[in-house]
Amino acid sequence: MAANAEEREIQKSYWIKHSADLTVEAMMLDSKASDLDKEERPEVLSLLPEYEGKSVVELGAGIGRFTGDLAQKAGDVTALDFIESVVKKNESINGHHKNVKFICADVTSPDLNFPEGSVDLIFSNWLLMYLSDKEVENLAERMVKWLKVGGYIFFRESCFHQSGDCKRRNNPTHYREPRFYTKTFKECHTNDDSGNSFELSLLGCKCIGAYVRNKKNQNQICWTWQKVASDNDRGFQRFLDTVQYKCSGILRYEHVFGQGFVSTGGIETTKEFVAKLDLKPGQKVLDVGCGIGGEFEVADCTKKTYPYNTFDVIYSRDTILHIQDKLALFRSFYKWLKPGGKVLISDYCKSAGTPSSEFEEYIKQRGYDLHDVNAYGQMLRDAGFDKVVAEDRTDQFIQVLQRELHSVEKEKNTFIQDFSEEDYNDIVGGWKAKLVRSSSGEQRWGLSFAKKK
């Protein structure tokens, strides 16, 4: 408790100091805040789930940069901050909105409470980074209780390092890795009086484009979560998160494919395939299954929607093998592409016919949905695409696997030193198994290219 009290006192002193001017520049801790706000605020608001006529709680509302916009659509808004002068400034700016209630309180206080299941949307912008890890965990659990079933939590944080150019003698902000927030909120569970269990489902996670464009900064990140009934059958996502793409697994893949890459061939195949797209400056690309590179958004591509005619190119590397209803996804791709837009997909495939029992077990264990190369091309045609080319690139796949395996075996001692002997054996054994399956003709590697009419 003493540590928590000290944390709150430090954060309060910090914000009393930086709230003296009560300006947008002071709140955003950036000399170019006014210009950034014009571009960034509409972007943030555009990412919110539907809240028209609904109950909204804004935590860490500051001087009300978002309060007025929220009030214009919401049924009611509770705007809360822990600095009294800041709350009064917000009220002076947005008090004419009769559906807004202004509260001065600390989000970590046990005295702050909302009735269980009463809130449709909890919104915060740059709040959690001013709480300790334990305070974030506790607040997350309380927010889940406050939400209605089907309600949403939206928050945005600075990750890794500060973004504003305001000079600070001391800075108690917690610039965390994004995975801390994802893990914390993903692990939230609550039960109602009837014993029903609820959790948070991640709907989206992306960086704020205004900061990418203006500051070359991808570390301004927002999350959208929805309160849902607990689903006990989450084995596939758990496998991806805790086995295939856990942190150590990604680092192992980078060692094989090259820094920044987690797909076959690394930079070599990436350059070859991207060259086929004839990309031009200003074009908009959707990279489905982007791995660890690019301006990112975390979302389920089978549930995510984009406006029609949004992208010039859709690009995907060895990802769609995880998707069961590929035809439905390809139809979405077709809608999202502009006329004349291109799609390029590399993916694991299989030979036509019935697989062996061993290969069938491998497919099942990995949760894959594999098709032969020609069937892949036909699904793109059935989705409406034109000029479809589906190539069997298995020979290239085998050559790349051999080269990667040789490189790992050559650097065995270094690999074991960086990871472990178990990790080394996993990688070498996995690559040798892929070589056996591919050389026998059972596992194939396909490259598909198509255009929208």
XYZ file of C-alpha atoms in Angstrom:
453
model
C 0.000 0.000 0.000
C 2.863 2.381 0.818
C 4.396 1.827 -2.628
C 1.031 2.532 -4.286
C 0.582 5.723 -2.272
C 4.055 6.880 -3.281
C 3.325 6.129 -6.954
C 0.116 8.167 -6.835
C 1.849 11.085 -5.121
C 4.635 11.107 -7.723
C 2.159 11.036 -10.621
C -0.048 13.701 -9.072
C 2.912 16.033 -8.483
C 4.061 15.451 -12.061
C 0.683 16.409 -13.504
C 0.111 19.364 -11.188
C 3.357 20.742 -12.573
C 2.502 20.032 -16.226
C -1.101 21.219 -15.897
C -0.245 24.772 -14.852
C -1.069 26.192 -18.319
C -4.176 24.023 -19.002
C -3.469 24.074 -22.763
C -3.487 21.367 -25.412
C 0.313 21.725 -25.581
C 0.572 21.052 -21.839
C -1.787 18.066 -21.979
C -0.033 16.479 -24.982
C 3.429 17.513 -23.747
C 4.304 18.617 -27.285
C 5.020 22.024 -28.827
C 3.186 21.005 -32.024
C 0.148 19.719 -30.139
C -2.398 21.988 -31.862
C -1.443 20.737 -35.319
C -1.210 17.124 -34.163
C -4.589 17.353 -32.444
C -6.329 18.364 -35.671
C -5.175 15.158 -37.347
C -4.895 12.749 -34.434
C -8.162 13.379 -32.563
C -10.467 12.604 -35.541
C -8.419 9.466 -36.190
C -8.809 8.237 -32.606
C -12.545 8.973 -32.637
C -12.931 7.096 -35.934
C -11.547 3.963 -34.268
C -14.182 3.856 -31.540
C -16.962 1.268 -31.644
C -20.534 2.565 -32.015
C -21.590 4.547 -28.935
C -24.430 6.763 -30.155
C -27.015 7.194 -27.392
C -25.007 5.007 -25.034
C -23.330 5.365 -21.646
C -19.657 6.417 -21.845
C -17.070 6.736 -19.068
C -13.960 8.765 -19.956
C -11.095 8.031 -17.569
C -8.251 10.555 -17.453
C -10.283 13.091 -19.411
C -7.826 15.967 -18.910
C -9.099 19.347 -20.103
C -11.641 17.604 -22.329
C -9.883 17.134 -25.641
C -12.239 14.225 -26.368
C -15.077 14.976 -23.930
C -17.018 17.328 -26.218
C -16.834 14.964 -29.196
C -17.975 12.032 -27.064
C -20.850 14.077 -25.637
C -22.177 14.958 -29.098
C -23.037 11.314 -29.799
C -23.289 9.542 -26.436
C -26.395 9.309 -24.316
C -24.376 10.306 -21.258
C -20.687 10.853 -20.498
C -18.860 10.712 -17.171
C -15.575 12.637 -17.556
C -13.087 11.932 -14.785
C -9.618 13.238 -13.902
C -7.589 13.441 -10.689
C -6.390 17.071 -10.973
C -9.070 19.499 -9.749
C -7.964 22.446 -11.911
C -8.015 20.207 -14.991
C -11.545 19.000 -14.237
C -12.723 22.604 -13.810
C -11.132 23.542 -17.162
C -12.919 20.647 -18.858
C -16.197 21.758 -17.294
C -15.663 25.336 -18.472
C -15.125 24.080 -22.038
C -17.728 21.318 -22.195
C -20.179 22.132 -19.410
C -22.757 23.272 -21.969
C -23.221 19.595 -22.838
C -25.974 18.697 -20.371
C -25.291 14.968 -20.736
C -21.787 15.212 -19.196
C -20.983 14.633 -15.536
C -17.573 15.890 -14.345
C -15.795 14.058 -11.510
C -12.488 14.710 -9.767
C -11.185 11.318 -8.631
C -8.227 8.971 -8.962
C -8.986 5.863 -11.049
C -7.050 3.751 -8.552
C -9.225 4.787 -5.596
C -11.415 1.990 -4.216
C -14.048 4.686 -3.604
C -14.466 5.146 -7.366
C -17.165 2.798 -8.513
C -19.790 2.329 -11.168
C -22.638 -0.192 -10.947
C -21.756 -3.577 -12.427
C -22.884 -3.949 -16.024
C -23.851 -0.277 -16.398
C -21.377 1.136 -18.952
C -21.346 0.716 -22.747
C -17.927 2.233 -23.465
C -14.921 3.001 -21.262
C -12.552 5.388 -23.044
C -9.099 6.533 -21.985
C -6.292 8.316 -23.775
C -2.837 8.278 -22.151
C -3.941 7.045 -18.733
C -2.524 3.594 -18.009
C 1.063 4.703 -18.555
C 0.685 6.825 -15.405
C -0.259 3.776 -13.308
C 1.985 1.076 -11.865
C 1.727 -2.447 -13.288
C -0.383 -3.585 -10.345
C -2.643 -0.541 -10.635
C -3.237 -1.309 -14.331
C -4.104 -4.921 -13.510
C -6.540 -3.906 -10.758
C -8.204 -1.239 -12.897
C -8.609 -3.640 -15.805
C -10.468 -6.104 -13.575
C -12.760 -3.341 -12.295
C -13.469 -2.033 -15.794
C -14.650 -5.466 -16.917
C -17.139 -5.489 -14.041
C -18.434 -1.997 -14.897
C -19.072 -2.914 -18.536
C -22.300 -4.291 -19.883
C -21.973 -7.600 -21.714
C -21.088 -6.561 -25.258
C -19.650 -3.253 -23.985
C -16.244 -1.928 -25.030
C -12.963 -0.690 -23.567
C -10.823 1.591 -25.741
C -7.463 2.879 -24.563
C -4.426 4.478 -26.164
C -0.912 4.583 -24.685
C 2.645 5.677 -25.476
C 4.833 2.577 -25.659
C 8.612 2.112 -25.474
C 9.523 5.818 -25.159
C 8.071 9.328 -24.926
C 6.607 10.947 -28.039
C 6.120 14.576 -27.017
C 9.016 17.022 -27.383
C 8.359 18.741 -24.040
C 11.528 18.748 -21.931
C 11.003 17.099 -18.550
C 13.410 17.195 -15.632
C 11.945 13.957 -14.357
C 9.509 11.646 -16.096
C 7.689 8.962 -14.058
C 5.735 7.702 -17.094
C 5.746 3.915 -17.653
C 6.615 3.411 -21.334
C 5.790 -0.269 -21.550
C 5.991 -2.838 -24.306
C 2.553 -3.270 -25.936
C 2.425 -6.930 -24.961
C 2.040 -5.949 -21.292
C -1.320 -4.304 -22.006
C -2.447 -7.099 -24.316
C -1.576 -9.783 -21.762
C -3.105 -7.882 -18.828
C -6.464 -7.293 -20.473
C -6.588 -10.694 -22.154
C -6.260 -12.354 -18.749
C -9.164 -10.406 -17.188
C -12.094 -12.557 -16.097
C -15.179 -11.836 -14.030
C -18.281 -13.696 -12.890
C -21.802 -12.415 -12.324
C -24.117 -13.406 -9.472
C -25.469 -16.308 -11.542
C -22.017 -17.790 -12.006
C -21.660 -16.783 -15.656
C -18.060 -16.076 -16.675
C -16.964 -13.138 -18.830
C -13.703 -11.982 -20.388
C -12.388 -9.448 -22.886
C -12.065 -10.196 -26.583
C -9.448 -8.181 -28.487
C -11.141 -6.547 -31.478
C -8.227 -4.463 -32.648
C -4.828 -3.033 -31.787
C -3.046 -0.528 -34.002
C -0.674 2.394 -33.997
C -1.944 5.932 -34.513
C -1.279 6.928 -38.113
C -0.968 10.658 -37.374
C 2.151 9.977 -35.308
C 3.582 7.669 -37.959
C 3.108 10.325 -40.640
C 4.225 13.348 -38.628
C 6.812 11.915 -36.257
C 7.804 8.568 -37.844
C 6.596 7.135 -34.532
C 4.833 3.757 -34.428
C 4.721 3.636 -30.643
C 1.393 5.414 -30.115
C -0.841 2.364 -29.819
C -4.538 1.857 -29.137
C -6.563 -1.222 -28.194
C -10.272 -2.048 -28.524
C -11.736 -4.803 -26.338
C -15.261 -6.172 -25.984
C -16.770 -7.901 -22.951
C -17.985 -11.349 -24.004
C -19.090 -14.586 -22.408
C -16.069 -16.797 -21.783
C -15.314 -19.330 -24.485
C -13.540 -22.413 -23.250
C -12.498 -23.477 -26.761
C -9.623 -21.066 -27.376
C -7.001 -23.681 -28.095
C -5.981 -22.393 -31.511
C -5.333 -18.822 -30.392
C -3.572 -20.125 -27.305
C -1.341 -22.294 -29.531
C -0.372 -19.265 -31.652
C 0.259 -17.036 -28.629
C 2.071 -19.497 -26.390
C 3.779 -21.905 -28.797
C 4.325 -20.925 -32.420
C 4.525 -17.145 -31.977
C 5.540 -16.688 -28.368
C 8.396 -14.218 -27.905
C 11.172 -16.831 -27.826
C 9.660 -18.529 -30.883
C 9.697 -15.266 -32.839
C 13.326 -14.639 -31.900
C 14.233 -18.158 -33.071
C 12.486 -17.525 -36.393
C 14.345 -14.224 -36.779
C 17.612 -16.088 -36.278
C 16.677 -18.330 -39.204
C 14.889 -15.902 -41.546
C 16.792 -12.726 -40.701
C 16.005 -9.813 -38.390
C 12.482 -8.518 -38.908
C 11.252 -11.616 -40.785
C 9.215 -14.656 -39.716
C 8.366 -16.182 -43.101
C 10.097 -18.430 -45.610
C 13.147 -16.960 -47.323
C 13.295 -13.752 -45.313
C 14.484 -10.696 -47.241
C 15.260 -12.656 -50.428
C 11.740 -13.919 -51.132
C 10.230 -10.685 -49.821
C 12.144 -8.622 -52.392
C 11.236 -11.058 -55.172
C 7.526 -11.108 -54.384
C 7.168 -7.389 -53.653
C 8.815 -6.624 -57.016
C 5.858 -8.358 -58.699
C 3.494 -5.755 -57.239
C 5.107 -2.740 -58.955
C 4.343 -0.565 -55.937
C 4.101 3.208 -56.403
C 4.545 6.012 -53.836
C 1.299 6.797 -52.049
C -0.314 3.407 -52.636
C -2.106 1.772 -49.724
C -1.134 -1.808 -48.830
C -2.847 -4.262 -46.483
C -0.329 -6.814 -45.181
C -2.370 -9.709 -43.763
C -0.307 -11.588 -41.201
C 2.410 -8.913 -41.196
C 4.447 -10.685 -38.531
C 6.747 -8.243 -36.738
C 7.083 -5.470 -39.357
C 5.205 -2.426 -40.663
C 2.605 -0.023 -39.316
C 0.594 -2.634 -37.527
C -2.931 -3.437 -36.469
C -3.849 -6.515 -34.442
C -7.183 -7.901 -35.605
C -8.839 -11.090 -36.841
C -8.903 -10.766 -40.636
C -12.017 -12.956 -40.802
C -13.946 -10.459 -38.618
C -12.293 -7.165 -39.541
C -14.023 -4.925 -42.090
C -12.691 -2.087 -44.240
C -14.569 0.240 -46.602
C -14.924 -0.914 -50.204
C -12.109 0.145 -52.578
C -9.660 1.004 -49.786
C -6.397 -0.718 -50.790
C -4.196 -0.823 -53.888
C -2.521 -4.069 -52.819
C -3.242 -6.921 -50.406
C -0.163 -8.960 -49.527
C 0.065 -12.062 -47.337
C 2.913 -14.424 -46.541
C 2.308 -17.956 -45.210
C -0.630 -16.878 -43.052
C -3.909 -17.879 -44.683
C -3.175 -21.561 -43.958
C -4.701 -20.715 -40.536
C -8.020 -19.575 -42.092
C -10.749 -22.175 -42.605
C -13.138 -20.220 -44.866
C -10.662 -18.895 -47.416
C -13.289 -18.139 -50.051
C -15.131 -15.765 -47.685
C -11.832 -14.036 -46.889
C -10.933 -13.695 -50.583
C -14.345 -12.160 -51.266
C -13.578 -9.598 -48.546
C -10.201 -8.947 -50.160
C -11.969 -8.308 -53.465
C -14.314 -5.765 -51.869
C -11.497 -3.990 -50.012
C -9.320 -3.619 -53.121
C -9.656 -0.690 -55.495
C -10.472 -1.496 -59.150
C -7.242 -2.741 -60.695
C -5.898 -3.630 -57.239
C -3.632 -6.635 -56.798
C -3.435 -9.494 -54.338
C -0.312 -11.617 -53.764
C -0.337 -14.602 -51.418
C 2.304 -17.183 -50.560
C 1.077 -20.083 -48.473
C 1.573 -23.667 -47.442
C -0.349 -26.046 -49.711
C -0.708 -29.785 -50.210
C -0.772 -32.118 -53.168
C -4.129 -33.045 -54.682
C -5.753 -36.137 -53.246
C -5.885 -37.698 -49.795
C -2.874 -36.967 -47.566
C -1.035 -39.717 -45.714
C -2.043 -40.364 -42.114
C 1.208 -38.767 -40.910
C 0.663 -35.583 -42.919
C -3.002 -35.492 -41.927
C -1.985 -35.644 -38.255
C 0.527 -32.803 -38.775
C -2.154 -30.628 -40.421
C -4.567 -31.334 -37.575
C -1.970 -30.693 -34.864
C -1.075 -27.311 -36.382
C -4.685 -26.329 -37.011
C -3.982 -25.726 -40.714
C -6.430 -25.709 -43.614
C -4.427 -26.685 -46.700
C -5.436 -26.915 -50.372
C -3.598 -27.825 -53.528
C -2.151 -24.950 -55.565
C -4.760 -25.130 -58.335
C -7.613 -25.101 -55.810
C -6.091 -21.958 -54.306
C -6.215 -20.253 -57.685
C -9.783 -21.395 -58.264
C -10.917 -19.900 -54.941
C -9.514 -16.536 -56.037
C -11.447 -16.817 -59.323
C -14.610 -17.776 -57.445
C -14.140 -14.655 -55.311
C -14.262 -12.543 -58.480
C -10.572 -11.992 -59.219
C -9.213 -11.732 -62.748
C -5.852 -12.713 -64.281
C -5.245 -15.311 -61.570
C -1.850 -17.016 -61.575
C -1.265 -19.835 -59.066
C 2.295 -21.172 -59.129
C 3.751 -24.214 -57.395
C 6.947 -22.897 -55.779
C 7.832 -26.085 -53.881
C 11.253 -26.445 -55.559
C 12.146 -22.938 -54.383
C 10.743 -23.786 -50.929
C 13.036 -26.833 -50.689
C 16.084 -24.816 -51.757
C 15.332 -22.130 -49.151
C 14.765 -24.736 -46.415
C 18.092 -26.416 -47.234
C 19.930 -23.101 -47.148
C 18.310 -22.071 -43.856
C 18.965 -25.467 -42.267
C 22.624 -25.377 -43.335
C 23.011 -21.903 -41.839
C 21.539 -22.956 -38.479
C 23.615 -26.142 -38.299
C 26.751 -24.199 -39.213
C 26.129 -21.803 -36.302
C 25.000 -24.482 -33.858
C 27.088 -23.292 -30.916
C 26.022 -19.671 -31.342
C 22.364 -20.678 -31.661
C 22.514 -22.781 -28.485
C 24.300 -19.982 -26.669
C 21.584 -17.469 -27.703
C 18.695 -19.846 -27.030
C 19.096 -23.458 -25.848
C 19.907 -26.911 -27.148
C 16.192 -27.727 -27.005
C 15.449 -24.710 -29.222
C 18.174 -25.804 -31.641
C 16.778 -29.327 -31.859
C 13.246 -27.973 -32.374
C 14.307 -25.794 -35.300
C 16.568 -28.380 -36.948
C 14.001 -31.139 -36.463
C 11.198 -28.945 -37.801
C 13.147 -27.934 -40.905
C 14.189 -31.520 -41.639
C 10.574 -32.661 -41.281
C 9.423 -29.949 -43.720
C 12.096 -31.077 -46.173
C 10.891 -34.686 -45.962
C 7.237 -33.695 -46.499
C 8.080 -31.329 -49.355
C 10.526 -33.673 -51.091
C 7.941 -36.468 -50.993
C 5.459 -34.153 -52.733
C 2.907 -34.034 -49.901
C 3.615 -30.511 -48.623
C 3.656 -27.852 -51.325
C 4.320 -24.123 -51.360
C 2.126 -21.936 -53.511
C 2.373 -18.386 -54.810
C -0.860 -16.820 -56.061
C -1.300 -13.480 -57.817
C -4.546 -11.910 -59.035
C -6.150 -8.576 -59.937
C -9.496 -6.968 -59.312
C -11.273 -6.025 -62.532
